Tab-separated table of C-alpha atoms (C1' of nucleotides) in Angstrom:
chain	number	residue	atom	x	y	z
A	757	MET	CA	0.000	0.000	0.000
A	758	LYS	CA	1.425	3.317	-1.100
A	759	TYR	CA	0.130	6.657	-2.191
A	760	THR	CA	0.182	6.954	-5.971
A	761	LYS	CA	2.539	9.275	-7.799
A	762	ALA	CA	-0.499	11.156	-9.033
A	763	THR	CA	-1.226	12.188	-5.434
A	764	ASN	CA	2.294	13.485	-5.085
A	765	TYR	CA	1.957	15.425	-8.301
A	766	ALA	CA	-1.438	16.793	-7.337
A	767	LEU	CA	-0.212	18.049	-3.988
A	768	HIS	CA	2.727	19.831	-5.548
A	769	ILE	CA	0.566	21.259	-8.304
A	770	MET	CA	-1.960	22.607	-5.835
A	771	ALA	CA	0.803	24.040	-3.676
A	772	TYR	CA	2.134	25.779	-6.762
A	773	PHE	CA	-1.308	27.197	-7.485
A	774	VAL	CA	-1.537	28.527	-3.955
A	775	LYS	CA	1.863	30.120	-4.256
A	776	GLN	CA	0.923	31.779	-7.556
A	777	GLU	CA	-2.503	32.904	-6.408
A	778	GLY	CA	-3.726	36.115	-8.004
A	779	THR	CA	-1.811	35.713	-11.237
A	780	ASP	CA	-3.478	34.871	-14.521
A	781	ASN	CA	-4.575	31.453	-15.635
A	782	LEU	CA	-1.789	28.919	-15.586
A	783	SER	CA	-1.526	27.048	-18.824
A	784	LEU	CA	-0.746	23.372	-19.235
A	785	GLN	CA	2.648	23.643	-20.922
A	786	PRO	CA	4.396	25.887	-18.393
A	787	LEU	CA	2.963	23.844	-15.549
A	788	ALA	CA	4.227	20.632	-17.109
A	789	SER	CA	7.760	21.906	-17.588
A	790	HIS	CA	7.833	23.322	-14.072
A	791	MET	CA	6.669	20.034	-12.600
A	792	ASN	CA	8.736	17.925	-14.960
A	793	ILE	CA	5.764	15.839	-16.020
A	794	SER	CA	4.495	15.194	-19.516
A	795	PRO	CA	1.707	17.637	-20.436
A	796	THR	CA	-0.718	14.917	-21.434
A	797	TYR	CA	-0.456	13.099	-18.170
A	798	LEU	CA	-0.621	16.313	-16.220
A	799	SER	CA	-3.880	17.145	-17.933
A	800	LYS	CA	-5.374	13.942	-16.549
A	801	ILE	CA	-4.504	14.970	-13.042
A	802	LEU	CA	-5.782	18.476	-13.550
A	803	THR	CA	-9.043	17.096	-14.875
A	804	GLN	CA	-9.498	15.192	-11.621
A	805	LEU	CA	-8.834	18.332	-9.628
A	806	VAL	CA	-11.376	20.195	-11.732
A	807	LYS	CA	-13.999	17.526	-11.079
A	808	ALA	CA	-13.305	17.875	-7.373
A	809	ASP	CA	-13.991	21.595	-7.690
A	810	LEU	CA	-10.553	22.567	-6.414
A	811	ILE	CA	-9.559	24.380	-9.591
A	812	GLN	CA	-11.400	25.580	-12.677
A	813	SER	CA	-10.452	25.406	-16.305
A	814	THR	CA	-11.173	27.919	-19.020
A	815	PRO	CA	-10.826	26.553	-22.532
A	816	GLY	CA	-9.766	28.459	-25.597
A	817	ALA	CA	-7.042	30.984	-26.162
A	818	ASN	CA	-5.616	32.559	-23.011
A	819	GLY	CA	-7.247	29.675	-21.204
A	820	GLY	CA	-5.714	27.576	-18.491
A	821	TYR	CA	-6.311	26.594	-14.903
A	822	SER	CA	-6.821	28.616	-11.762
A	823	LEU	CA	-7.863	28.087	-8.171
A	824	ARG	CA	-11.543	27.906	-7.510
A	825	LYS	CA	-11.539	28.250	-3.743
A	826	THR	CA	-9.465	30.728	-1.810
A	827	LYS	CA	-6.180	29.307	-0.789
A	828	THR	CA	-6.854	29.164	2.942
A	829	GLU	CA	-9.738	26.793	2.405
A	830	ILE	CA	-7.866	23.958	0.748
A	831	SER	CA	-6.739	21.129	3.007
A	832	PHE	CA	-4.396	18.279	2.188
A	833	TYR	CA	-7.296	15.905	2.431
A	834	ASP	CA	-9.239	17.766	-0.238
A	835	VAL	CA	-6.457	17.134	-2.729
A	836	ILE	CA	-5.852	13.546	-1.695
A	837	GLN	CA	-9.509	12.681	-1.857
A	838	ALA	CA	-9.712	14.172	-5.351
A	839	ILE	CA	-7.098	11.715	-6.580
A	840	GLU	CA	-7.413	8.656	-4.380
A	841	GLY	CA	-11.162	8.686	-3.951
A	842	SER	CA	-13.081	8.545	-0.729
A	843	GLY	CA	-13.300	4.824	-0.009
A	844	ALA	CA	-11.922	3.396	3.217
A	845	LEU	CA	-8.377	2.048	3.081
A	846	PHE	CA	-9.444	-1.182	4.706
A	847	THR	CA	-12.639	-3.086	4.051
A	848	CYS	CA	-13.081	-6.559	5.409
A	849	GLU	CA	-15.025	-8.389	2.670
A	850	MET	CA	-15.152	-11.558	4.705
A	851	ASP	CA	-18.558	-13.154	4.562
A	852	GLU	CA	-19.442	-12.108	8.078
A	853	ASN	CA	-22.794	-10.422	8.227
A	854	ARG	CA	-22.075	-8.534	11.408
A	855	THR	CA	-19.551	-5.708	11.447
A	856	CYS	CA	-15.975	-6.916	11.657
A	857	GLN	CA	-14.123	-5.775	14.757
A	858	ILE	CA	-10.825	-5.780	12.897
A	859	GLU	CA	-12.273	-3.503	10.272
A	860	LYS	CA	-13.430	-1.134	12.974
A	861	VAL	CA	-9.957	-0.798	14.467
A	862	MET	CA	-8.419	-0.246	11.048
A	863	GLN	CA	-10.911	2.438	10.133
A	864	ASP	CA	-10.491	4.195	13.460
A	865	ALA	CA	-6.774	4.332	12.756
A	866	GLU	CA	-7.396	5.682	9.285
A	867	ALA	CA	-9.660	8.365	10.749
A	868	LYS	CA	-6.778	9.667	12.841
A	869	MET	CA	-4.659	10.111	9.761
A	870	VAL	CA	-7.516	11.719	7.870
A	871	ASN	CA	-8.179	14.172	10.663
A	872	HIS	CA	-4.598	15.318	10.553
A	873	LEU	CA	-4.828	15.764	6.787
A	874	LYS	CA	-8.050	17.718	7.121
A	875	GLU	CA	-6.470	20.117	9.585
A	876	LYS	CA	-3.374	20.805	7.525
A	877	ARG	CA	-3.838	23.313	4.729
A	878	LEU	CA	-1.695	23.873	1.693
A	879	VAL	CA	-0.973	27.406	2.864
A	880	ASP	CA	0.982	25.936	5.756
A	881	VAL	CA	3.747	24.635	3.503
A	882	VAL	CA	4.315	27.179	0.745
B	1200	MET	CA	-4.284	3.300	-2.242
B	1201	LYS	CA	-5.782	0.405	-0.375
B	1202	TYR	CA	-4.631	-2.246	2.038
B	1203	THR	CA	-4.018	-5.517	0.251
B	1204	LYS	CA	-6.229	-8.539	0.724
B	1205	ALA	CA	-3.224	-10.315	2.174
B	1206	THR	CA	-3.264	-7.870	5.074
B	1207	ASN	CA	-6.912	-8.627	5.699
B	1208	TYR	CA	-6.197	-12.337	5.634
B	1209	ALA	CA	-3.200	-11.976	7.916
B	1210	LEU	CA	-5.121	-10.022	10.523
B	1211	HIS	CA	-7.910	-12.579	10.606
B	1212	ILE	CA	-5.438	-15.432	10.712
B	1213	MET	CA	-3.555	-13.922	13.614
B	1214	ALA	CA	-6.799	-13.174	15.442
B	1215	TYR	CA	-7.735	-16.808	14.991
B	1216	PHE	CA	-4.387	-17.881	16.415
B	1217	VAL	CA	-4.921	-15.656	19.421
B	1218	LYS	CA	-8.376	-17.106	19.957
B	1219	GLN	CA	-7.045	-20.673	19.754
B	1220	GLU	CA	-4.026	-20.013	21.905
B	1221	GLY	CA	-2.873	-22.985	23.951
B	1222	THR	CA	-4.140	-25.626	21.569
B	1223	ASP	CA	-1.876	-27.739	19.417
B	1224	ASN	CA	-0.213	-26.667	16.220
B	1225	LEU	CA	-2.683	-25.480	13.616
B	1226	SER	CA	-2.188	-27.160	10.294
B	1227	LEU	CA	-2.478	-25.533	6.893
B	1228	GLN	CA	-5.530	-27.389	5.599
B	1229	PRO	CA	-7.912	-26.677	8.491
B	1230	LEU	CA	-6.792	-23.058	8.556
B	1231	ALA	CA	-7.430	-22.685	4.840
B	1232	SER	CA	-10.924	-24.096	4.987
B	1233	HIS	CA	-11.756	-21.992	8.024
B	1234	MET	CA	-10.531	-18.841	6.284
B	1235	ASN	CA	-11.926	-19.837	2.897
B	1236	ILE	CA	-8.592	-19.314	1.136
B	1237	SER	CA	-6.656	-21.756	-0.982
B	1238	PRO	CA	-4.031	-23.624	1.066
B	1239	THR	CA	-1.174	-22.746	-1.251
B	1240	TYR	CA	-1.825	-19.046	-1.103
B	1241	LEU	CA	-2.364	-19.182	2.633
B	1242	SER	CA	1.062	-20.745	3.031
B	1243	LYS	CA	2.595	-17.684	1.372
B	1244	ILE	CA	1.013	-15.414	3.931
B	1245	LEU	CA	1.990	-17.675	6.801
B	1246	THR	CA	5.579	-17.694	5.557
B	1247	GLN	CA	5.623	-13.909	5.805
B	1248	LEU	CA	4.269	-14.063	9.327
B	1249	VAL	CA	6.961	-16.587	10.225
B	1250	LYS	CA	9.680	-14.329	8.857
B	1251	ALA	CA	8.296	-11.506	10.971
B	1252	ASP	CA	8.636	-13.769	14.017
B	1253	LEU	CA	4.952	-13.575	14.845
B	1254	ILE	CA	4.355	-17.298	14.473
B	1255	GLN	CA	6.561	-20.330	14.170
B	1256	SER	CA	6.283	-23.363	11.959
B	1257	THR	CA	7.179	-26.929	12.762
B	1258	PRO	CA	7.661	-29.157	9.722
B	1259	GLY	CA	6.965	-32.841	9.504
B	1260	ALA	CA	4.095	-34.941	10.724
B	1261	ASN	CA	1.925	-33.323	13.371
B	1262	GLY	CA	3.527	-30.096	12.330
B	1263	GLY	CA	1.795	-26.811	11.740
B	1264	TYR	CA	1.855	-23.236	12.886
B	1265	SER	CA	1.596	-21.696	16.323
B	1266	LEU	CA	2.039	-18.323	17.986
B	1267	ARG	CA	5.546	-17.335	18.874
B	1268	LYS	CA	4.844	-14.411	21.154
B	1269	THR	CA	2.221	-14.398	23.843
B	1270	LYS	CA	-1.043	-13.060	22.633
B	1271	THR	CA	-1.014	-9.842	24.617
B	1272	GLU	CA	2.159	-8.694	22.877
B	1273	ILE	CA	0.906	-8.677	19.316
B	1274	SER	CA	-0.300	-5.347	17.980
B	1275	PHE	CA	-2.166	-4.659	14.766
B	1276	TYR	CA	0.875	-2.865	13.485
B	1277	ASP	CA	3.071	-5.927	13.926
B	1278	VAL	CA	0.856	-7.895	11.573
B	1279	ILE	CA	0.431	-5.103	9.040
B	1280	GLN	CA	4.142	-4.420	8.913
B	1281	ALA	CA	4.816	-8.096	8.321
B	1282	ILE	CA	2.722	-8.004	5.145
B	1283	GLU	CA	2.936	-4.455	3.857
B	1284	GLY	CA	6.521	-3.747	4.792
B	1285	SER	CA	7.825	-0.832	6.757
B	1286	GLY	CA	8.282	1.852	4.106
B	1287	ALA	CA	6.506	5.197	4.400
B	1288	LEU	CA	3.190	5.510	2.586
B	1289	PHE	CA	4.242	8.760	0.996
B	1290	THR	CA	7.675	9.632	-0.361
B	1291	CYS	CA	8.184	12.721	-2.425
B	1292	GLU	CA	10.761	11.670	-5.050
B	1293	MET	CA	10.821	15.118	-6.560
B	1294	ASP	CA	14.330	16.255	-7.348
B	1295	GLU	CA	14.433	18.655	-4.449
B	1296	ASN	CA	17.510	18.208	-2.358
B	1297	ARG	CA	16.036	19.737	0.758
B	1298	THR	CA	13.329	17.900	2.658
B	1299	CYS	CA	9.908	18.354	1.135
B	1300	GLN	CA	7.423	20.069	3.412
B	1301	ILE	CA	4.536	18.220	1.828
B	1302	GLU	CA	6.221	14.921	2.567
B	1303	LYS	CA	6.634	15.933	6.170
B	1304	VAL	CA	2.930	16.645	6.608
B	1305	MET	CA	2.001	13.357	4.967
B	1306	GLN	CA	4.334	11.352	7.137
B	1307	ASP	CA	3.159	13.088	10.284
B	1308	ALA	CA	-0.367	12.060	9.348
B	1309	GLU	CA	0.731	8.495	8.731
B	1310	ALA	CA	2.436	8.436	12.120
B	1311	LYS	CA	-0.893	9.153	13.807
B	1312	MET	CA	-2.452	6.163	12.130
B	1313	VAL	CA	0.530	3.975	12.959
B	1314	ASN	CA	0.440	4.992	16.606
B	1315	HIS	CA	-3.150	3.899	16.843
B	1316	LEU	CA	-2.304	0.570	15.244
B	1317	LYS	CA	0.599	0.061	17.611
B	1318	GLU	CA	-1.628	0.621	20.628
B	1319	LYS	CA	-4.367	-1.733	19.521
B	1320	ARG	CA	-3.654	-5.390	20.177
B	1321	LEU	CA	-5.270	-8.414	18.641
B	1322	VAL	CA	-6.528	-9.473	22.044
B	1323	ASP	CA	-8.803	-6.443	22.027
B	1324	VAL	CA	-11.014	-7.828	19.268
B	1325	VAL	CA	-11.383	-11.579	19.843
C	395	DG	C1'	-15.916	50.214	-40.795
C	396	DT	C1'	-18.120	46.111	-39.882
C	397	DT	C1'	-18.617	41.347	-40.397
C	398	DC	C1'	-17.346	36.884	-41.643
C	399	DG	C1'	-14.058	33.322	-41.560
C	400	DC	C1'	-9.830	31.183	-40.497
C	401	DA	C1'	-5.660	30.296	-37.806
C	402	DT	C1'	-4.136	29.797	-33.234
C	403	DA	C1'	-3.975	28.584	-28.460
C	404	DC	C1'	-5.954	26.205	-25.361
C	405	DT	C1'	-8.643	22.235	-22.681
C	406	DC	C1'	-11.425	17.622	-22.844
C	407	DG	C1'	-11.828	12.852	-23.148
C	408	DG	C1'	-11.486	8.344	-25.271
C	409	DA	C1'	-8.301	4.659	-26.948
C	410	DT	C1'	-4.195	2.429	-26.221
C	411	DA	C1'	-0.030	0.351	-24.108
C	412	DG	C1'	3.863	-0.725	-20.883
C	413	DT	C1'	4.931	-1.821	-16.262
C	414	DG	C1'	4.690	-3.578	-11.842
C	415	DG	C1'	2.317	-5.334	-7.810
C	416	DT	C1'	-1.263	-8.366	-6.148
C	417	DT	C1'	-3.389	-12.710	-6.092
C	418	DG	C1'	-3.197	-17.306	-7.038
C	419	DT	C1'	-1.662	-22.084	-8.647
C	420	DC	C1'	1.569	-25.885	-9.405
C	421	DC	C1'	5.117	-28.776	-8.154
C	422	DG	C1'	9.297	-30.601	-6.317
C	423	DA	C1'	12.173	-30.774	-2.067
C	424	DG	C1'	12.967	-31.193	2.716
C	425	DT	C1'	11.463	-32.776	7.508
C	426	DT	C1'	9.266	-35.421	11.076
C	427	DG	C1'	6.383	-39.061	13.092
C	428	DT	C1'	4.540	-43.777	12.564
C	429	DG	C1'	3.938	-48.267	11.278
C	430	DT	C1'	5.910	-52.409	9.186
C	431	DT	C1'	9.132	-55.824	8.220
C	432	DG	C1'	13.097	-58.764	8.655
C	433	DG	C1'	16.665	-60.535	11.487
D	501	DC	C1'	12.516	-57.549	20.647
D	502	DC	C1'	14.707	-54.147	17.932
D	503	DA	C1'	16.640	-51.748	14.161
D	504	DA	C1'	16.174	-50.414	9.469
D	505	DC	C1'	13.087	-48.961	6.116
D	506	DA	C1'	9.060	-47.254	3.768
D	507	DC	C1'	5.224	-44.268	3.935
D	508	DA	C1'	2.276	-40.546	5.210
D	509	DA	C1'	1.600	-35.921	6.951
D	510	DC	C1'	3.371	-31.855	7.033
D	511	DT	C1'	5.917	-27.255	5.694
D	512	DC	C1'	9.238	-24.612	2.398
D	513	DG	C1'	10.287	-22.141	-1.564
D	514	DG	C1'	10.854	-21.254	-6.385
D	515	DA	C1'	8.606	-20.816	-10.895
D	516	DC	C1'	4.872	-19.429	-13.263
D	517	DA	C1'	0.469	-17.152	-14.789
D	518	DA	C1'	-3.779	-14.181	-14.633
D	519	DC	C1'	-5.367	-9.940	-13.479
D	520	DC	C1'	-5.770	-5.212	-12.414
D	521	DA	C1'	-4.329	-0.520	-11.118
D	522	DC	C1'	-1.062	2.914	-12.098
D	523	DT	C1'	1.507	5.506	-15.317
D	524	DA	C1'	1.908	7.455	-19.531
D	525	DT	C1'	1.238	8.604	-24.534
D	526	DC	C1'	-1.321	9.735	-28.773
D	527	DC	C1'	-4.802	11.902	-31.167
D	528	DG	C1'	-9.133	13.790	-32.484
D	529	DA	C1'	-12.785	17.006	-30.849
D	530	DG	C1'	-14.498	21.078	-28.746
D	531	DT	C1'	-13.943	26.093	-27.466
D	532	DA	C1'	-12.482	30.790	-27.108
D	533	DT	C1'	-9.503	34.657	-28.878
D	534	DG	C1'	-7.668	37.520	-32.334
D	535	DC	C1'	-6.255	38.785	-36.856
D	536	DG	C1'	-7.207	39.651	-41.634
D	537	DA	C1'	-9.804	39.856	-45.800
D	538	DA	C1'	-14.044	40.915	-48.172
D	539	DC	C1'	-17.929	43.681	-48.726
DNA sequence: GTTCGCATACTCGGATAGTGGTTGTCCGAGTTGTGTTGG
DNA sequence: CCAACACAACTCGGACAACCACTATCCGAGTATGCGAAC
């Protein structure tokens, strides 16, 4: 179990957006060269961030991407959830009908990590 | 990012060992049918638990597997680490020479989850 | 001068492919207990 | 009665294969801006 590279990229991208807040739309190409990712793959990640309502995209000439929310509102968890999804890290899937005690412990542990990620905001690290 | 099925199996296996503590060696076949896994795959998981010193195996007739430590010593984290390894969930891998602030936040969050898993013992759920 | 059209600069999304980890299976080798057989 | 031997019940570990998610690329389609030509 590891976080995907896409999550790493997304966090750094969002941090970059926060740092550049107030400037014009950021276009795909400059972002890609700054991040050292291929533009096409970057666009996939950005699309996920758009769907999560963290950034917005404006097509056409002079288009690009920009923050949707104000920078103080965006937590680490917002970004992670946009990429990794919102499912629990551990689900039991044994045939037991009643709730699995092991699953409960695992999800309590996960909640502690999530709480920390919800408290931390991107502004804290730029 | 999700926990692997093997981790789920391992936790249930170890919980079963704790519940059956004091009885004779548990053999592969009965364990497999109780867990509803194929014996050959189960043996892979058990081998990992042996290497982590959580259980011991005795070959030959009347052989099988049994707990190595006493049941109150085994934490959730011991079992998870045996299967998933001990690497951090998030590593930055960007070319930055200095330590990445994003990585630090992520690993702090992980530490909170790990602490919870270290505190919880298998005995708590049987 | 106004309007139409075309080139340009962008994003969007589906199709495709390589890679690696997870999940299993198969099979031969090694180890221990047990029963049997021959002296 | 006892020792040697064969067999059965186990685990051990490598090789192999199916499958799926992640990572990444390519390309066509859609959309907005701006410039230039035609009227």
